[in-house]
Coordinates of C-alpha atoms in Angstrom, one line a residue:
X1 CA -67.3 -56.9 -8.5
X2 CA -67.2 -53.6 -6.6
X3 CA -64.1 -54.0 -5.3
X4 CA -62.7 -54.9 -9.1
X5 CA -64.4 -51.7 -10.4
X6 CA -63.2 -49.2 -7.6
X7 CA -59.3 -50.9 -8.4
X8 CA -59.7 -50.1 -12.3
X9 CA -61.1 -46.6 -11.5
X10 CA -57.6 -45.6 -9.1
X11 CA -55.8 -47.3 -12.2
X12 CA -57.7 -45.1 -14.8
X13 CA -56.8 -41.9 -12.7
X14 CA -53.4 -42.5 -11.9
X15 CA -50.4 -40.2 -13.2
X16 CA -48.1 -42.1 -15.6
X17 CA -44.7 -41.3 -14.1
X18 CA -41.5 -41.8 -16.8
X19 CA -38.8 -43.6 -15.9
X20 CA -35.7 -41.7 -15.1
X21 CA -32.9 -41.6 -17.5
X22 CA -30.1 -44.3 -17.6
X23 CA -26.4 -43.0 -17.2
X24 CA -24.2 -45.0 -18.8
X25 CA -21.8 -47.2 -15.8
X26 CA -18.9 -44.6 -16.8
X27 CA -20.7 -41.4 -15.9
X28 CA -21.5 -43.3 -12.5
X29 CA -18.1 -44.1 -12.1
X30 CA -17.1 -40.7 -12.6
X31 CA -19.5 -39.1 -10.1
X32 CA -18.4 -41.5 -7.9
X33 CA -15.0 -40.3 -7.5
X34 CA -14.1 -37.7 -4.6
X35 CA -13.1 -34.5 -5.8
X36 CA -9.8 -34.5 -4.7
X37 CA -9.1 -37.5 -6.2
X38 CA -10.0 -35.7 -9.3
X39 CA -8.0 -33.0 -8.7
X40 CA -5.0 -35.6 -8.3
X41 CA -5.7 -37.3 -11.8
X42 CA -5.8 -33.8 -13.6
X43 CA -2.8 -32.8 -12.5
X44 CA -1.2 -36.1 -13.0
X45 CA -2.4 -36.1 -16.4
X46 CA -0.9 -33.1 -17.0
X47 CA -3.8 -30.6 -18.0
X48 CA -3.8 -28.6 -15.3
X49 CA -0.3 -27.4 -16.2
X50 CA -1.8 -26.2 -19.9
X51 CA -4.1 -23.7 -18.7
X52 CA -2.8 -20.2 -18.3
X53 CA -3.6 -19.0 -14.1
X54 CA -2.8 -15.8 -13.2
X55 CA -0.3 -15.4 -10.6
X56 CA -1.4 -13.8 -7.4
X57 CA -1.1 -10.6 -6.2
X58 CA 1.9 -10.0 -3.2
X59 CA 1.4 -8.5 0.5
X60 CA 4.2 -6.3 -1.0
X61 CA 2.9 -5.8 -4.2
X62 CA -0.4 -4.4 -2.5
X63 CA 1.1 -2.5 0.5
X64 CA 3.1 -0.6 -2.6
X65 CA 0.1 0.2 -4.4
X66 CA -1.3 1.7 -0.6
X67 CA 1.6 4.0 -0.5
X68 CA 1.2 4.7 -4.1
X69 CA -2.9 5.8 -3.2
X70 CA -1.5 7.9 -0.1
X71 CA 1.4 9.5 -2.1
X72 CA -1.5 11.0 -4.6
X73 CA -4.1 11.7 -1.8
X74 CA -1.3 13.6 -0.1
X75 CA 0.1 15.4 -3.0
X76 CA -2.8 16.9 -4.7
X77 CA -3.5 18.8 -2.1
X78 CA -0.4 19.9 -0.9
X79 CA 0.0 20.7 -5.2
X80 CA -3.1 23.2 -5.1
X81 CA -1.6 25.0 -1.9
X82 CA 2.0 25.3 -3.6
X83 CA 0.0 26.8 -6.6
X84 CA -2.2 29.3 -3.8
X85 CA 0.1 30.5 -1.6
X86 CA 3.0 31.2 -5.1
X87 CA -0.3 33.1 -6.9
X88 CA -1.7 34.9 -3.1
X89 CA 2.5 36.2 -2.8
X90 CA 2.7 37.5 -6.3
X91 CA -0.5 39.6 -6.3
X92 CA 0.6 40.9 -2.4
X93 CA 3.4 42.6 -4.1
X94 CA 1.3 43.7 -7.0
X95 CA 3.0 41.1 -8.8
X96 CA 1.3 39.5 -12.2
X97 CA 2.3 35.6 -12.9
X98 CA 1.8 34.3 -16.3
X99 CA -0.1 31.5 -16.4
X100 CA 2.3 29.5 -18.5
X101 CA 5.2 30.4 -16.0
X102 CA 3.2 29.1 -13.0
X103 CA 2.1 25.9 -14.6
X104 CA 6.4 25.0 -15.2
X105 CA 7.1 25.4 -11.6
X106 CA 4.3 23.7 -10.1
X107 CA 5.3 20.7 -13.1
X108 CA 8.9 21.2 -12.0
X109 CA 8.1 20.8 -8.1
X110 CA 5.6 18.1 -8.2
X111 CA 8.4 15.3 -8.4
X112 CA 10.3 16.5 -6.0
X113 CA 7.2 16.8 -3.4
X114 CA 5.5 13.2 -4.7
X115 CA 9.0 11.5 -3.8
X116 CA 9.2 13.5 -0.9
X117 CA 5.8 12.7 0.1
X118 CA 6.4 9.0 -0.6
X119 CA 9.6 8.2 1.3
X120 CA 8.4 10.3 4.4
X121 CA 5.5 8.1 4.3
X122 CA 6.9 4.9 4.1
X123 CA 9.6 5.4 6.9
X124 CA 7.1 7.5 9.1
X125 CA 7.3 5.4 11.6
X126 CA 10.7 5.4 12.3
X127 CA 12.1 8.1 15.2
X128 CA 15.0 9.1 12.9
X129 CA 12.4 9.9 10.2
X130 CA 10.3 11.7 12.8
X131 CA 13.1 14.1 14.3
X132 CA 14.2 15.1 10.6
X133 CA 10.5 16.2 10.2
X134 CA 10.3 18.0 13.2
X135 CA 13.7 19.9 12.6
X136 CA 11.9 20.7 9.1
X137 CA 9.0 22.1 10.3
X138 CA 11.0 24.1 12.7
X139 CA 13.3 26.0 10.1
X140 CA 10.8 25.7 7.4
X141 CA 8.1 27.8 9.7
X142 CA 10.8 29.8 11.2
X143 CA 12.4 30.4 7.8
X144 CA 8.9 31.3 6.3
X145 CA 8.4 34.1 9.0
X146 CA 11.7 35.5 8.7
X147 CA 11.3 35.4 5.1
X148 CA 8.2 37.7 5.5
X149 CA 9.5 40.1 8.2
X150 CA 13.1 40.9 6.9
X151 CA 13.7 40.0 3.4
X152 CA 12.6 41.4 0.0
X153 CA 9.9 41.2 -2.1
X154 CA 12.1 38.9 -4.7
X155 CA 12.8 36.8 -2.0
X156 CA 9.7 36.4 -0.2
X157 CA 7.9 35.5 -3.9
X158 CA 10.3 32.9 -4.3
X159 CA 10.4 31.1 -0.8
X160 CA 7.0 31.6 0.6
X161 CA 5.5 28.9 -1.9
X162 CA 7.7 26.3 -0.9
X163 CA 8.4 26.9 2.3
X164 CA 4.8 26.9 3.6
X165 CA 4.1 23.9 1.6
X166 CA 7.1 22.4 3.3
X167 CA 6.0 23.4 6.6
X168 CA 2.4 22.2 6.3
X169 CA 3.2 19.1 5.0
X170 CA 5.7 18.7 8.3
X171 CA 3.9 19.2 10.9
X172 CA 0.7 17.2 9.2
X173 CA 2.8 14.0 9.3
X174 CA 4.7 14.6 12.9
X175 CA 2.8 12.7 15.7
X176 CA 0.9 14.8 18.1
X177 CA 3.0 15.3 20.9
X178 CA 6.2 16.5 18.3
X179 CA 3.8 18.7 15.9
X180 CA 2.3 20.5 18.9
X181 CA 6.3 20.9 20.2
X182 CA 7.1 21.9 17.0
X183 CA 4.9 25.0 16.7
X184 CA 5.1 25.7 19.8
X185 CA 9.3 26.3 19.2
X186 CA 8.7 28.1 16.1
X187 CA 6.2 30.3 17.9
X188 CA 8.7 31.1 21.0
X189 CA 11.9 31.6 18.2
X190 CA 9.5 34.2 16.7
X191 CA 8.3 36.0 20.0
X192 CA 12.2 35.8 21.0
X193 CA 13.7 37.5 17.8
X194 CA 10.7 39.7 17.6
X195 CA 8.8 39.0 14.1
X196 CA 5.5 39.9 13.5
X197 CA 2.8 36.8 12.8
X198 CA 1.0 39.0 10.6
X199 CA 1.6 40.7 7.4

């Protein structure tokens, strides 16, 4: 009798558990199947083809877009030191710029340096590509110093800009061993024909 009472007590306590729910046999027999297989009867099927995928984006596609990202990072700056050094000549000769005027030749010299900049960049590797640079910076910095030493005002306003851009840009893009040659030749042709470094 105790042993009948304890039995209905554990029965009275117990937690009623529900029963899980019954997938139909066609869910089951979809689950069952690998996922490859899956991916073979979709595309069989022809569903697959339907949906719109976007196509994916090239080596080439993305090195191009690098170039485009170091053809900006490069010309802003060399941009803002165009527009310095063409605003520092004028007011050294007492010179006043009008605004307006500036603004058209930095717009008119920004292609030219952005193209410049780009296809230097992309071939900058290449030793033909590096000697043309470094016989650029070499008249560009010899030029600029002449330019300063011997000829006129008119002359000087309209070269130094460019040419010191020019020159910076050069030498920046020359490996080390070249740009240090480099300035070191533009600094022995100066000391040879005599020209002052300073204004």
């Amino acid at each position: 009798m105790a042993a009948k009472k304890k039995k209905t007590t554990a029965a009275d306590g117990a937690i009623p558990l529900a029963r899980p729910p019954q997938y139909s046999t066609s869910e089951n027999a979809v689950d069952d199947i690998p996922d490859d297989e899956k991916l073979r009867l979709l595309s069989q099927s022809g569903l697959l083809s339907k949906i719109p995928q976007k196509e994916p984006v090239t080596e080439a596609a993305l090195d191009f877009l690098d170039e485009l990202f170091f053809t900006a990072t490069y010309a802003i700056p060399m941009t803002f030191l165009y527009f310095c050094m063409d605003v520092l000549i004028h007011h050294q000769y007492a010179q006043q710029l009008p605004f307006r005027e500036e603004a058209i030749k930095v717009a008119t010299n920004v292609p030219f340096l952005s193209v410049f900049i780009f296809y230097s960049n992309r071939h900058k590797t290449s030793r033909l590509v590096q000697l043309a640079l470094f016989m650029m910076s070499v008249v560009c910095g010899t030029r600029l110093i002449w330019t300063l030493n011997k000829e006129g005002w008119r002359t000087a306003m309209q070269e130094a800009a460019p040419l010191t851009t020019l020159w910076t840009y050069t030498v920046m893009q020359l490996d080390l061993i070249p740009c240090g040659v480099s300035v070191a030749t533009v600094f022995g042709i100066v000391k040879f024909l005599g020209l002052r470094l300073q204004l």
